[in-house]
Amino acid sequence: MSLFSIKFIVFLILTVCLYYGLPKKWQWKILLIASLVFYYICGGWSAGIFICVTIVTTFAGARAIDREAAAHKERLKNGDHPLTKEEKAKLKRASLKKKKGILVLVLLINFGMLGVLKYGNFVASNVSGLFHSFTGGSGEVTFHFLLPLGISFYTFQSMGYLIDVYRGKYEAEKNLFRMALFTSYFPQIIQGPIGRYDSLAPQLFASRRLDAALFRRGFLRLLWGFFKKMVIAERAAFVVNEIIDHYQLHGYEGFTIFFGVLFYGIQMYADFSGGMDMVFGVSDMLGISLTENFRQPFFAKSVDEFWKRWHITLGHWMRDYVFYPIALSKPFSKLQKRAKKRFGVYYGRVLPSFLASFIVFLLVGIWHGANWKYVVYGLYHATLVSTHTLFEKHYAAMRRFCHVDDRSAGWRLFQMVRTTVLVTFGRYFDCAAGAGMAAAMLRATFRTWNPWVLFDGSFYAASLSQKEFYLLILTILFLLVVDILNEKGIVVRDVIARQGIVFRWIVYVSAIIIILIFAVYGPGFDVNAFIYQQF
């Protein structure tokens, strides 16, 4: 069941009607049933086994951690005689060891499943290739694992919850079916965002009446998501696929390839953020607010800021559950002390952040897929972000020496263009079939100087007509204008939602007609495909 299909529209209408039409005590149960139906239709029964394992192990692990925490409090009371400080410390260490053992076991089960299903074939093929290179044998070990729908997203979300319970941030959920809803909530299961229990769960389980204003905003956001995905992303895909897939066959070089990869970035943004808009729109119609996942990433003034604006919930997850635990760990504390003595206070302070950032962005790259190109992709961004952290003091000194006004519009524009160019070069290792092809594309890019290809028709001629290309450029400019308004704090859909009923319906009908007329349904269009769904 695709988000673009008549089936999904009927499914959504039925869910909304039941959600608001039945007694309020049934609302969260309706969401759970809808989520399970949606997941099994989209992912199948086999995929459902894995999400059930995650739900049960996370629920049981969190409850076991809670019980151990309660038992530890009881042991500390010890009414017979007061405990000494040493006895309390011993009990605390023993309790912490038990809780940590439970946490590690559940993490191993769930990240183990994710690792085997997503990366098992990649590891096996590389190990067998390495073995055969030394032994002179032939053949390759391959596995064909099922990759369940949304496994990266629901695994990260549920494991974040488990870690928070372990840290004592909140108590464990006592109802297995509520835990199932938190893990499988249907609007976000395909591609996120990655929710936090303390912000999402209370909304899922709350009783609510229909909020007409929020419903209108949700419907407008749903339409905006359709527009970005089906009018912009799918049209840009024709240009991108032609250049990336056939650059050797047709001899594409220089700016032709660079613009092709740049348009891939635009396609990915329209695809992923468009999918997010649809997710947020559906959720708003149900009265549930999710955590924003995008904030105008192409206005970022550094690669570090770009990642704070792109897939925000993944970045926050990595920050809270990977970056801080690494940067604040005992080995890194010792490293910081040694670095201060040897390299001075400044480098001693930033070196742990530099290394932790490098590890995080390497993991982000690997998270995108089981391919060496994603390892290189992660290393590239890890280098840019971590070195920015390490040398920011020197960059600031260079700007002062050159009398650069950090607040000037020209400098901000330069930073945005520079960041876009740097991110685009990284995308070579995202859009290419492999790391070798990405390197070959980079060599071909620098082999020729031909910036005029965007204006003489040769850039798009093999994939789109002139009229279609101009339409693509026009819609991209429209997206840019909306993003500029959003950056200034003017949310267009909220402005429209506040208008009178006649104006609103003119916008609704016009948007639907535009989508129906200009959306791409041609050969190669896959109604089930979001780019980030594969991650």
Coordinates of C-alpha atoms in Angstrom, one line a residue:
M1 CA 0.0 0.0 0.0
S2 CA 1.8 3.1 -1.3
L3 CA 1.2 6.6 0.2
F4 CA 0.3 7.6 -3.4
S5 CA -2.3 4.9 -3.9
I6 CA -6.1 5.0 -3.8
K7 CA -5.8 2.2 -1.2
F8 CA -3.9 4.5 1.1
I9 CA -6.3 7.4 0.7
V10 CA -9.3 5.0 1.6
F11 CA -7.2 3.6 4.5
L12 CA -6.5 7.1 5.8
I13 CA -10.1 8.3 5.5
L14 CA -11.3 5.1 7.3
T15 CA -8.7 5.5 10.0
V16 CA -9.5 9.2 10.6
C17 CA -13.3 8.5 10.7
L18 CA -12.9 5.7 13.2
Y19 CA -10.3 7.6 15.2
Y20 CA -12.6 10.6 15.8
G21 CA -16.0 8.7 15.5
L22 CA -15.5 6.0 18.1
P23 CA -15.3 6.7 21.9
K24 CA -12.1 8.4 22.9
K25 CA -10.9 5.3 24.9
W26 CA -10.6 3.5 21.6
Q27 CA -8.4 6.1 19.9
W28 CA -5.0 4.7 20.7
K29 CA -6.3 1.2 19.9
I30 CA -7.5 2.4 16.5
L31 CA -4.0 3.8 15.8
L32 CA -2.4 0.5 16.9
I33 CA -4.7 -1.6 14.6
A34 CA -4.2 0.8 11.7
S35 CA -0.4 0.7 12.2
L36 CA -0.3 -3.1 12.3
V37 CA -2.6 -3.3 9.2
F38 CA -0.4 -0.8 7.4
Y39 CA 2.8 -2.5 8.3
Y40 CA 1.7 -6.0 7.3
I41 CA 0.2 -4.8 4.0
C42 CA 3.4 -2.8 3.1
G43 CA 6.0 -5.1 4.7
G44 CA 4.4 -8.5 4.7
W45 CA 4.1 -11.2 7.4
S46 CA 7.8 -12.2 7.3
A47 CA 8.9 -8.6 8.0
G48 CA 6.3 -8.4 10.9
I49 CA 8.2 -11.1 12.8
F50 CA 11.2 -8.9 13.2
I51 CA 9.3 -5.8 14.4
C52 CA 7.5 -8.1 16.9
V53 CA 10.9 -9.3 18.2
T54 CA 11.9 -5.7 18.7
I55 CA 8.7 -4.8 20.4
V56 CA 8.8 -7.7 22.8
T57 CA 12.5 -7.5 23.7
T58 CA 12.4 -3.8 24.2
F59 CA 9.3 -4.0 26.4
A60 CA 10.7 -6.9 28.4
G61 CA 14.2 -5.3 28.7
A62 CA 12.8 -1.9 29.9
R63 CA 10.5 -3.6 32.4
A64 CA 13.4 -5.7 33.8
I65 CA 15.5 -2.6 34.2
D66 CA 12.7 -0.9 36.0
R67 CA 12.2 -3.8 38.3
E68 CA 15.9 -3.9 39.1
A69 CA 15.8 -0.2 39.9
A70 CA 12.9 -0.7 42.2
A71 CA 14.5 -3.7 43.9
H72 CA 17.7 -1.6 44.4
K73 CA 15.7 1.1 46.2
E74 CA 14.2 -1.6 48.5
R75 CA 17.6 -3.0 49.3
L76 CA 18.9 0.4 50.2
K77 CA 16.1 0.8 52.8
N78 CA 17.2 -2.3 54.7
G79 CA 15.1 -1.7 57.9
D80 CA 17.1 -4.0 60.1
H81 CA 20.2 -1.8 60.3
P82 CA 21.6 1.2 58.5
L83 CA 23.9 0.5 55.6
T84 CA 27.4 1.9 55.5
K85 CA 28.6 4.1 52.7
E86 CA 30.7 1.2 51.3
E87 CA 27.7 -1.2 51.4
K88 CA 25.6 1.3 49.5
A89 CA 28.3 1.7 46.9
K90 CA 28.6 -2.0 46.5
L91 CA 24.9 -2.5 46.1
K92 CA 24.8 0.4 43.6
R93 CA 27.6 -1.2 41.5
A94 CA 25.8 -4.6 41.6
S95 CA 22.5 -3.1 40.5
L96 CA 24.1 -1.0 37.8
K97 CA 25.9 -4.2 36.5
K98 CA 22.5 -6.0 36.3
K99 CA 20.8 -3.1 34.5
K100 CA 23.7 -2.7 32.1
G101 CA 23.7 -6.5 31.4
I102 CA 20.0 -6.3 30.4
L103 CA 20.6 -3.2 28.3
V104 CA 23.5 -4.7 26.4
L105 CA 21.6 -8.0 25.8
V106 CA 18.6 -6.2 24.2
L107 CA 20.9 -3.8 22.3
L108 CA 22.8 -6.8 20.9
I109 CA 19.6 -8.6 19.9
N110 CA 18.1 -5.6 18.0
F111 CA 21.2 -4.0 16.6
G112 CA 22.4 -7.6 15.8
M113 CA 19.2 -8.2 13.8
L114 CA 19.7 -4.9 12.0
G115 CA 23.4 -5.6 11.3
V116 CA 22.9 -9.1 10.0
L117 CA 19.9 -8.2 7.8
K118 CA 21.3 -5.0 6.4
Y119 CA 25.0 -5.7 6.3
G120 CA 25.3 -9.5 6.5
N121 CA 25.7 -10.0 2.7
F122 CA 28.2 -7.1 2.4
V123 CA 30.4 -8.4 5.2
A124 CA 30.2 -12.0 3.9
S125 CA 31.1 -11.1 0.3
N126 CA 34.0 -8.9 1.4
V127 CA 35.4 -11.5 3.8
S128 CA 35.1 -14.3 1.1
G129 CA 36.7 -12.0 -1.4
L130 CA 39.6 -11.3 0.9
F131 CA 40.0 -15.0 1.7
H132 CA 40.0 -15.9 -2.0
S133 CA 42.6 -13.2 -2.7
F134 CA 45.0 -14.9 -0.3
T135 CA 44.2 -18.5 -1.1
G136 CA 43.8 -18.1 -4.9
G137 CA 40.3 -19.7 -4.8
S138 CA 37.2 -18.6 -6.6
G139 CA 33.6 -18.0 -5.8
E140 CA 31.8 -15.7 -3.5
V141 CA 29.7 -16.2 -0.4
T142 CA 26.4 -14.4 -0.7
F143 CA 23.3 -14.3 1.4
H144 CA 19.8 -13.0 0.5
F145 CA 18.4 -11.6 3.7
L146 CA 14.9 -10.0 4.0
L147 CA 15.2 -6.3 4.9
P148 CA 12.1 -5.5 6.9
L149 CA 10.3 -2.2 6.2
G150 CA 11.6 0.7 8.3
I151 CA 13.9 -1.5 10.4
S152 CA 16.6 1.2 10.8
F153 CA 14.0 3.7 12.0
Y154 CA 12.0 1.6 14.4
T155 CA 15.2 0.0 15.8
F156 CA 16.8 3.4 16.5
Q157 CA 13.5 4.7 18.0
S158 CA 12.9 1.7 20.3
M159 CA 16.6 1.5 21.4
G160 CA 16.6 5.2 22.2
Y161 CA 13.6 4.5 24.5
L162 CA 15.4 1.6 26.2
I163 CA 18.6 3.7 26.8
D164 CA 16.5 6.5 28.3
V165 CA 14.8 4.0 30.7
Y166 CA 18.2 2.7 31.6
R167 CA 19.4 6.3 32.3
G168 CA 16.3 6.8 34.6
K169 CA 14.8 9.5 32.3
Y170 CA 11.4 7.9 32.7
E171 CA 9.7 4.7 33.8
A172 CA 9.2 1.8 31.5
E173 CA 5.9 1.4 29.6
K174 CA 3.8 -1.2 31.4
N175 CA 1.4 -2.1 28.6
L176 CA 2.9 -4.2 25.7
F177 CA 0.3 -3.0 23.2
R178 CA 1.1 0.7 23.9
M179 CA 4.8 -0.2 23.4
A180 CA 3.8 -1.8 20.1
L181 CA 2.0 1.4 19.0
F182 CA 5.0 3.6 19.9
T183 CA 7.3 1.3 17.8
S184 CA 5.0 0.9 14.8
Y185 CA 3.0 4.2 14.5
F186 CA 2.1 4.0 10.8
P187 CA 2.8 7.5 9.4
Q188 CA 6.5 7.4 10.5
I189 CA 7.3 3.7 10.1
I190 CA 8.5 4.0 6.4
Q191 CA 11.2 6.7 6.8
G192 CA 10.9 8.4 10.2
P193 CA 11.2 10.8 11.9
I194 CA 12.9 9.0 14.8
G195 CA 10.7 9.8 17.8
R196 CA 11.4 10.1 21.5
Y197 CA 9.1 8.3 23.9
D198 CA 8.6 11.3 26.2
S199 CA 7.3 13.5 23.4
L200 CA 5.5 11.0 21.2
A201 CA 3.9 8.5 23.5
P202 CA 1.8 10.9 25.5
Q203 CA 0.3 12.1 22.3
L204 CA -0.4 8.6 21.0
F205 CA -2.3 7.6 24.1
A206 CA -4.1 10.9 24.8
S207 CA -7.8 11.4 24.1
R208 CA -8.5 14.2 21.7
R209 CA -11.2 15.9 19.7
L210 CA -10.9 17.0 16.1
D211 CA -8.9 20.2 15.9
A212 CA -10.2 21.8 12.7
A213 CA -7.3 24.2 12.3
L214 CA -4.6 21.5 12.8
F215 CA -6.5 19.2 10.5
R216 CA -6.5 21.9 7.8
R217 CA -2.7 22.5 8.2
G218 CA -2.1 18.8 8.1
F219 CA -4.1 18.4 4.8
L220 CA -2.2 21.3 3.3
R221 CA 1.1 19.7 4.3
L222 CA 0.1 16.4 2.9
L223 CA -0.6 18.1 -0.5
W224 CA 2.7 20.0 -0.3
G225 CA 4.5 16.6 0.2
F226 CA 2.7 15.2 -2.8
F227 CA 3.8 18.2 -4.9
K228 CA 7.5 17.9 -3.8
K229 CA 7.7 14.2 -4.3
M230 CA 5.6 13.7 -7.5
V231 CA 6.1 17.0 -9.3
I232 CA 9.7 17.9 -8.4
A233 CA 11.6 14.8 -7.2
E234 CA 10.2 12.4 -9.9
R235 CA 10.8 14.9 -12.7
A236 CA 14.4 15.6 -11.5
A237 CA 14.9 11.8 -11.4
F238 CA 14.8 11.7 -15.3
V239 CA 17.8 14.1 -15.5
V240 CA 19.7 12.4 -12.7
N241 CA 19.2 8.9 -13.9
E242 CA 20.3 9.8 -17.4
I243 CA 23.5 11.5 -16.3
I244 CA 24.5 9.2 -13.5
D245 CA 23.6 5.9 -15.1
H246 CA 24.9 6.7 -18.6
Y247 CA 27.8 9.1 -18.0
Q248 CA 30.3 6.7 -19.6
L249 CA 28.1 5.6 -22.4
H250 CA 27.3 9.1 -23.5
G251 CA 30.7 10.7 -22.5
Y252 CA 29.3 13.1 -20.0
E253 CA 32.1 15.2 -18.4
G254 CA 32.7 18.4 -16.4
F255 CA 29.8 20.4 -15.2
T256 CA 27.3 18.0 -16.8
I257 CA 28.2 15.4 -14.1
F258 CA 28.4 18.1 -11.4
F259 CA 25.0 19.5 -12.2
G260 CA 23.6 16.0 -12.4
V261 CA 24.8 15.2 -8.9
L262 CA 23.5 18.6 -7.8
F263 CA 20.1 17.8 -9.2
Y264 CA 20.4 14.5 -7.4
G265 CA 20.7 16.4 -4.1
I266 CA 17.6 18.5 -5.1
Q267 CA 15.8 15.3 -6.0
M268 CA 16.7 13.7 -2.7
Y269 CA 15.6 16.8 -0.7
A270 CA 12.3 17.0 -2.5
D271 CA 11.8 13.2 -2.1
F272 CA 12.8 12.9 1.5
S273 CA 11.4 16.1 2.8
G274 CA 8.3 15.6 0.7
G275 CA 7.8 12.2 2.3
M276 CA 8.3 13.8 5.7
D277 CA 5.6 16.5 4.8
M278 CA 3.2 13.6 4.0
V279 CA 4.0 11.9 7.3
F280 CA 3.6 15.1 9.2
G281 CA 0.4 16.0 7.3
V282 CA -1.2 12.6 8.1
S283 CA -0.1 12.9 11.8
D284 CA -1.4 16.4 12.1
M285 CA -4.8 15.3 10.8
L286 CA -4.8 12.8 13.7
G287 CA -3.8 15.6 16.1
I288 CA -0.3 14.2 16.8
S289 CA 2.7 16.5 16.3
L290 CA 6.0 14.8 15.3
T291 CA 9.5 16.2 15.7
E292 CA 10.6 18.2 12.6
N293 CA 13.2 16.4 10.5
F294 CA 14.2 19.2 8.1
R295 CA 15.0 22.9 8.4
Q296 CA 15.9 24.3 5.0
P297 CA 19.3 22.5 4.7
F298 CA 20.4 24.3 1.6
F299 CA 20.7 27.5 3.6
A300 CA 23.3 26.0 5.9
K301 CA 26.6 27.9 6.1
S302 CA 28.8 24.9 6.9
V303 CA 28.7 21.1 6.5
D304 CA 28.2 20.8 10.2
E305 CA 25.1 23.1 10.1
F306 CA 23.9 21.2 7.0
W307 CA 23.6 18.0 9.0
K308 CA 21.9 19.9 11.8
R309 CA 19.2 20.8 9.3
W310 CA 19.0 17.5 7.4
H311 CA 17.5 14.4 9.0
I312 CA 17.4 16.2 12.3
T313 CA 16.1 13.4 14.4
L314 CA 18.9 11.0 13.2
G315 CA 21.5 13.7 14.1
H316 CA 19.9 14.2 17.5
W317 CA 19.8 10.4 18.1
M318 CA 23.5 10.1 17.2
R319 CA 24.4 13.1 19.4
D320 CA 22.6 11.8 22.5
Y321 CA 23.3 8.1 22.2
V322 CA 26.7 8.0 20.4
F323 CA 28.5 11.3 20.5
Y324 CA 28.1 12.2 24.2
P325 CA 28.7 8.7 25.5
I326 CA 32.0 8.6 23.5
A327 CA 33.1 12.2 24.2
L328 CA 32.4 11.9 27.9
S329 CA 33.7 8.4 28.4
K330 CA 36.7 7.7 30.7
P331 CA 39.1 6.9 27.8
F332 CA 38.3 10.2 26.2
S333 CA 38.6 12.1 29.5
K334 CA 42.1 10.7 29.9
L335 CA 42.9 11.6 26.3
Q336 CA 41.7 15.1 26.9
K337 CA 44.0 15.5 29.9
R338 CA 47.0 14.2 28.0
A339 CA 46.2 16.3 25.0
K340 CA 46.0 19.5 27.2
K341 CA 49.5 18.8 28.6
R342 CA 51.0 18.1 25.2
F343 CA 49.1 20.4 22.8
G344 CA 47.7 23.1 25.0
V345 CA 44.3 23.8 26.5
Y346 CA 42.5 24.6 23.2
Y347 CA 43.4 21.4 21.4
G348 CA 43.0 19.4 24.6
R349 CA 39.5 20.6 24.8
V350 CA 38.4 20.1 21.2
L351 CA 40.3 16.9 20.4
P352 CA 37.7 14.5 22.1
S353 CA 34.9 16.3 20.2
F354 CA 36.9 16.0 17.0
L355 CA 37.3 12.2 17.4
A356 CA 33.8 11.7 18.6
S357 CA 32.4 13.7 15.6
F358 CA 34.5 11.7 13.2
I359 CA 33.2 8.4 14.6
V360 CA 29.6 9.6 14.6
F361 CA 29.7 10.8 10.9
L362 CA 31.4 7.6 9.8
L363 CA 28.5 5.7 11.4
V364 CA 26.0 8.0 9.7
G365 CA 27.6 7.1 6.4
I366 CA 27.5 3.4 7.1
W367 CA 23.9 3.7 8.3
H368 CA 22.9 4.7 4.8
G369 CA 23.7 1.3 3.3
A370 CA 25.9 -1.8 3.0
N371 CA 28.4 -0.6 0.3
W372 CA 31.9 0.8 0.4
K373 CA 30.7 4.0 -1.2
Y374 CA 28.8 4.7 2.0
V375 CA 32.0 4.1 4.0
V376 CA 33.8 6.7 1.9
Y377 CA 30.7 9.0 2.1
G378 CA 30.9 8.8 5.9
L379 CA 34.6 9.4 5.9
Y380 CA 34.2 12.4 3.7
H381 CA 31.6 14.1 5.9
A382 CA 33.4 12.9 9.1
T383 CA 36.6 14.7 7.9
L384 CA 34.8 17.9 7.0
V385 CA 32.8 18.2 10.2
S386 CA 35.5 17.1 12.6
T387 CA 38.2 19.3 11.1
H388 CA 35.8 22.2 11.3
T389 CA 35.6 21.6 15.0
L390 CA 39.3 21.2 15.3
F391 CA 40.4 24.3 13.3
E392 CA 37.5 26.7 14.0
K393 CA 39.8 28.9 16.1
H394 CA 42.2 29.3 13.1
Y395 CA 39.3 29.8 10.6
A396 CA 38.1 32.7 12.8
A397 CA 41.6 34.2 12.9
M398 CA 41.9 34.0 9.1
R399 CA 38.5 35.8 8.7
R400 CA 39.7 38.6 11.1
F401 CA 43.0 38.9 9.2
C402 CA 41.1 39.2 5.9
H403 CA 38.6 41.7 7.4
V404 CA 35.7 39.5 6.6
D405 CA 32.4 40.7 8.1
D406 CA 30.7 37.5 9.3
R407 CA 27.3 39.2 9.4
S408 CA 27.4 40.5 5.8
A409 CA 24.9 39.1 3.2
G410 CA 27.7 38.4 0.7
W411 CA 29.7 36.3 3.2
R412 CA 26.6 34.3 4.2
L413 CA 25.8 33.7 0.5
F414 CA 29.4 32.6 -0.1
Q415 CA 29.1 30.2 2.9
M416 CA 25.8 28.7 1.6
V417 CA 27.3 28.2 -1.9
R418 CA 30.5 26.7 -0.5
T419 CA 28.5 24.3 1.7
T420 CA 26.3 23.2 -1.2
V421 CA 29.4 22.5 -3.4
L422 CA 31.1 20.5 -0.6
V423 CA 27.9 18.5 0.1
T424 CA 27.4 17.9 -3.6
F425 CA 30.9 16.4 -4.0
G426 CA 30.0 14.1 -1.1
R427 CA 26.9 13.0 -2.9
Y428 CA 29.0 11.4 -5.7
F429 CA 29.5 8.6 -3.3
D430 CA 25.8 8.4 -2.6
C431 CA 24.3 8.4 -6.1
A432 CA 27.0 6.3 -7.8
A433 CA 26.6 2.5 -8.0
G434 CA 29.9 2.0 -6.1
A435 CA 33.0 3.8 -4.8
G436 CA 34.9 3.1 -7.9
M437 CA 32.3 4.6 -10.1
A438 CA 32.1 7.7 -7.9
A439 CA 35.9 8.2 -8.1
A440 CA 35.7 7.8 -11.9
M441 CA 32.8 10.4 -12.0
L442 CA 34.9 12.8 -10.0
R443 CA 37.9 12.4 -12.4
A444 CA 35.5 13.0 -15.4
T445 CA 34.1 16.1 -13.6
F446 CA 37.5 17.8 -13.3
R447 CA 38.6 16.8 -16.8
T448 CA 36.5 19.4 -18.7
W449 CA 35.4 23.0 -18.1
N450 CA 31.9 23.4 -19.5
P451 CA 29.7 25.5 -17.2
W452 CA 27.5 26.5 -20.2
V453 CA 25.9 23.1 -20.5
L454 CA 23.1 24.1 -18.1
F455 CA 22.1 26.9 -20.6
D456 CA 22.7 25.4 -24.0
G457 CA 20.2 22.5 -23.6
S458 CA 22.8 19.7 -23.6
F459 CA 22.4 19.1 -19.9
Y460 CA 18.8 17.9 -20.1
A461 CA 18.3 17.1 -23.8
A462 CA 18.7 13.3 -23.5
S463 CA 16.1 13.0 -20.6
L464 CA 13.6 15.9 -20.8
S465 CA 12.0 18.2 -23.3
Q466 CA 12.8 21.9 -23.0
K467 CA 9.3 22.5 -21.7
E468 CA 9.6 19.8 -19.0
F469 CA 13.0 21.1 -18.0
Y470 CA 11.8 24.7 -17.6
L471 CA 8.9 23.3 -15.6
L472 CA 11.3 21.5 -13.3
I473 CA 13.4 24.7 -12.8
L474 CA 10.2 26.7 -12.1
T475 CA 9.0 24.2 -9.5
I476 CA 12.5 24.2 -7.9
L477 CA 12.4 28.0 -7.7
F478 CA 8.9 27.8 -6.1
L479 CA 10.3 25.4 -3.5
L480 CA 13.2 27.8 -2.9
V481 CA 10.8 30.7 -2.3
V482 CA 8.7 28.6 0.2
D483 CA 11.9 27.6 2.0
I484 CA 13.0 31.3 2.2
L485 CA 9.7 32.2 3.7
N486 CA 10.0 29.3 6.2
E487 CA 13.6 30.4 7.0
K488 CA 12.1 33.8 7.9
G489 CA 9.5 32.2 10.1
I490 CA 6.6 32.5 7.7
V491 CA 4.9 29.1 7.4
V492 CA 2.8 29.3 4.2
R493 CA 0.4 26.5 5.0
D494 CA -0.4 28.1 8.4
V495 CA -1.1 31.4 6.6
I496 CA -3.4 29.6 4.2
A497 CA -5.1 27.6 6.9
R498 CA -6.1 30.9 8.7
Q499 CA -7.9 32.3 5.6
G500 CA -11.6 32.1 4.9
I501 CA -13.3 28.9 3.7
V502 CA -13.7 30.1 0.0
F503 CA -10.0 31.0 -0.3
R504 CA -8.9 27.8 1.4
W505 CA -11.0 25.6 -1.0
I506 CA -9.6 27.5 -4.0
V507 CA -6.1 26.6 -2.8
Y508 CA -7.1 23.0 -2.1
V509 CA -8.7 22.4 -5.5
S510 CA -5.9 24.3 -7.3
A511 CA -3.2 22.2 -5.5
I512 CA -4.9 19.0 -6.3
I513 CA -5.4 19.9 -10.0
I514 CA -1.7 21.0 -10.3
I515 CA -0.5 17.7 -8.8
L516 CA -2.8 15.7 -11.0
I517 CA -1.7 17.5 -14.2
F518 CA 2.1 17.9 -13.5
A519 CA 2.9 14.9 -11.4
V520 CA 5.1 12.3 -13.1
Y521 CA 3.5 8.9 -13.6
G522 CA 5.6 7.8 -16.6
P523 CA 7.7 4.7 -17.2
G524 CA 10.0 3.9 -14.3
F525 CA 7.8 5.6 -11.7
D526 CA 7.5 3.4 -8.7
V527 CA 4.7 4.5 -6.4
N528 CA 6.2 2.6 -3.5
A529 CA 9.7 4.1 -3.7
F530 CA 11.1 6.8 -1.4
I531 CA 14.8 7.2 -1.7
Y532 CA 15.3 7.0 2.1
Q533 CA 13.0 4.1 2.4
Q534 CA 15.9 1.9 1.4
F535 CA 18.0 3.1 4.3

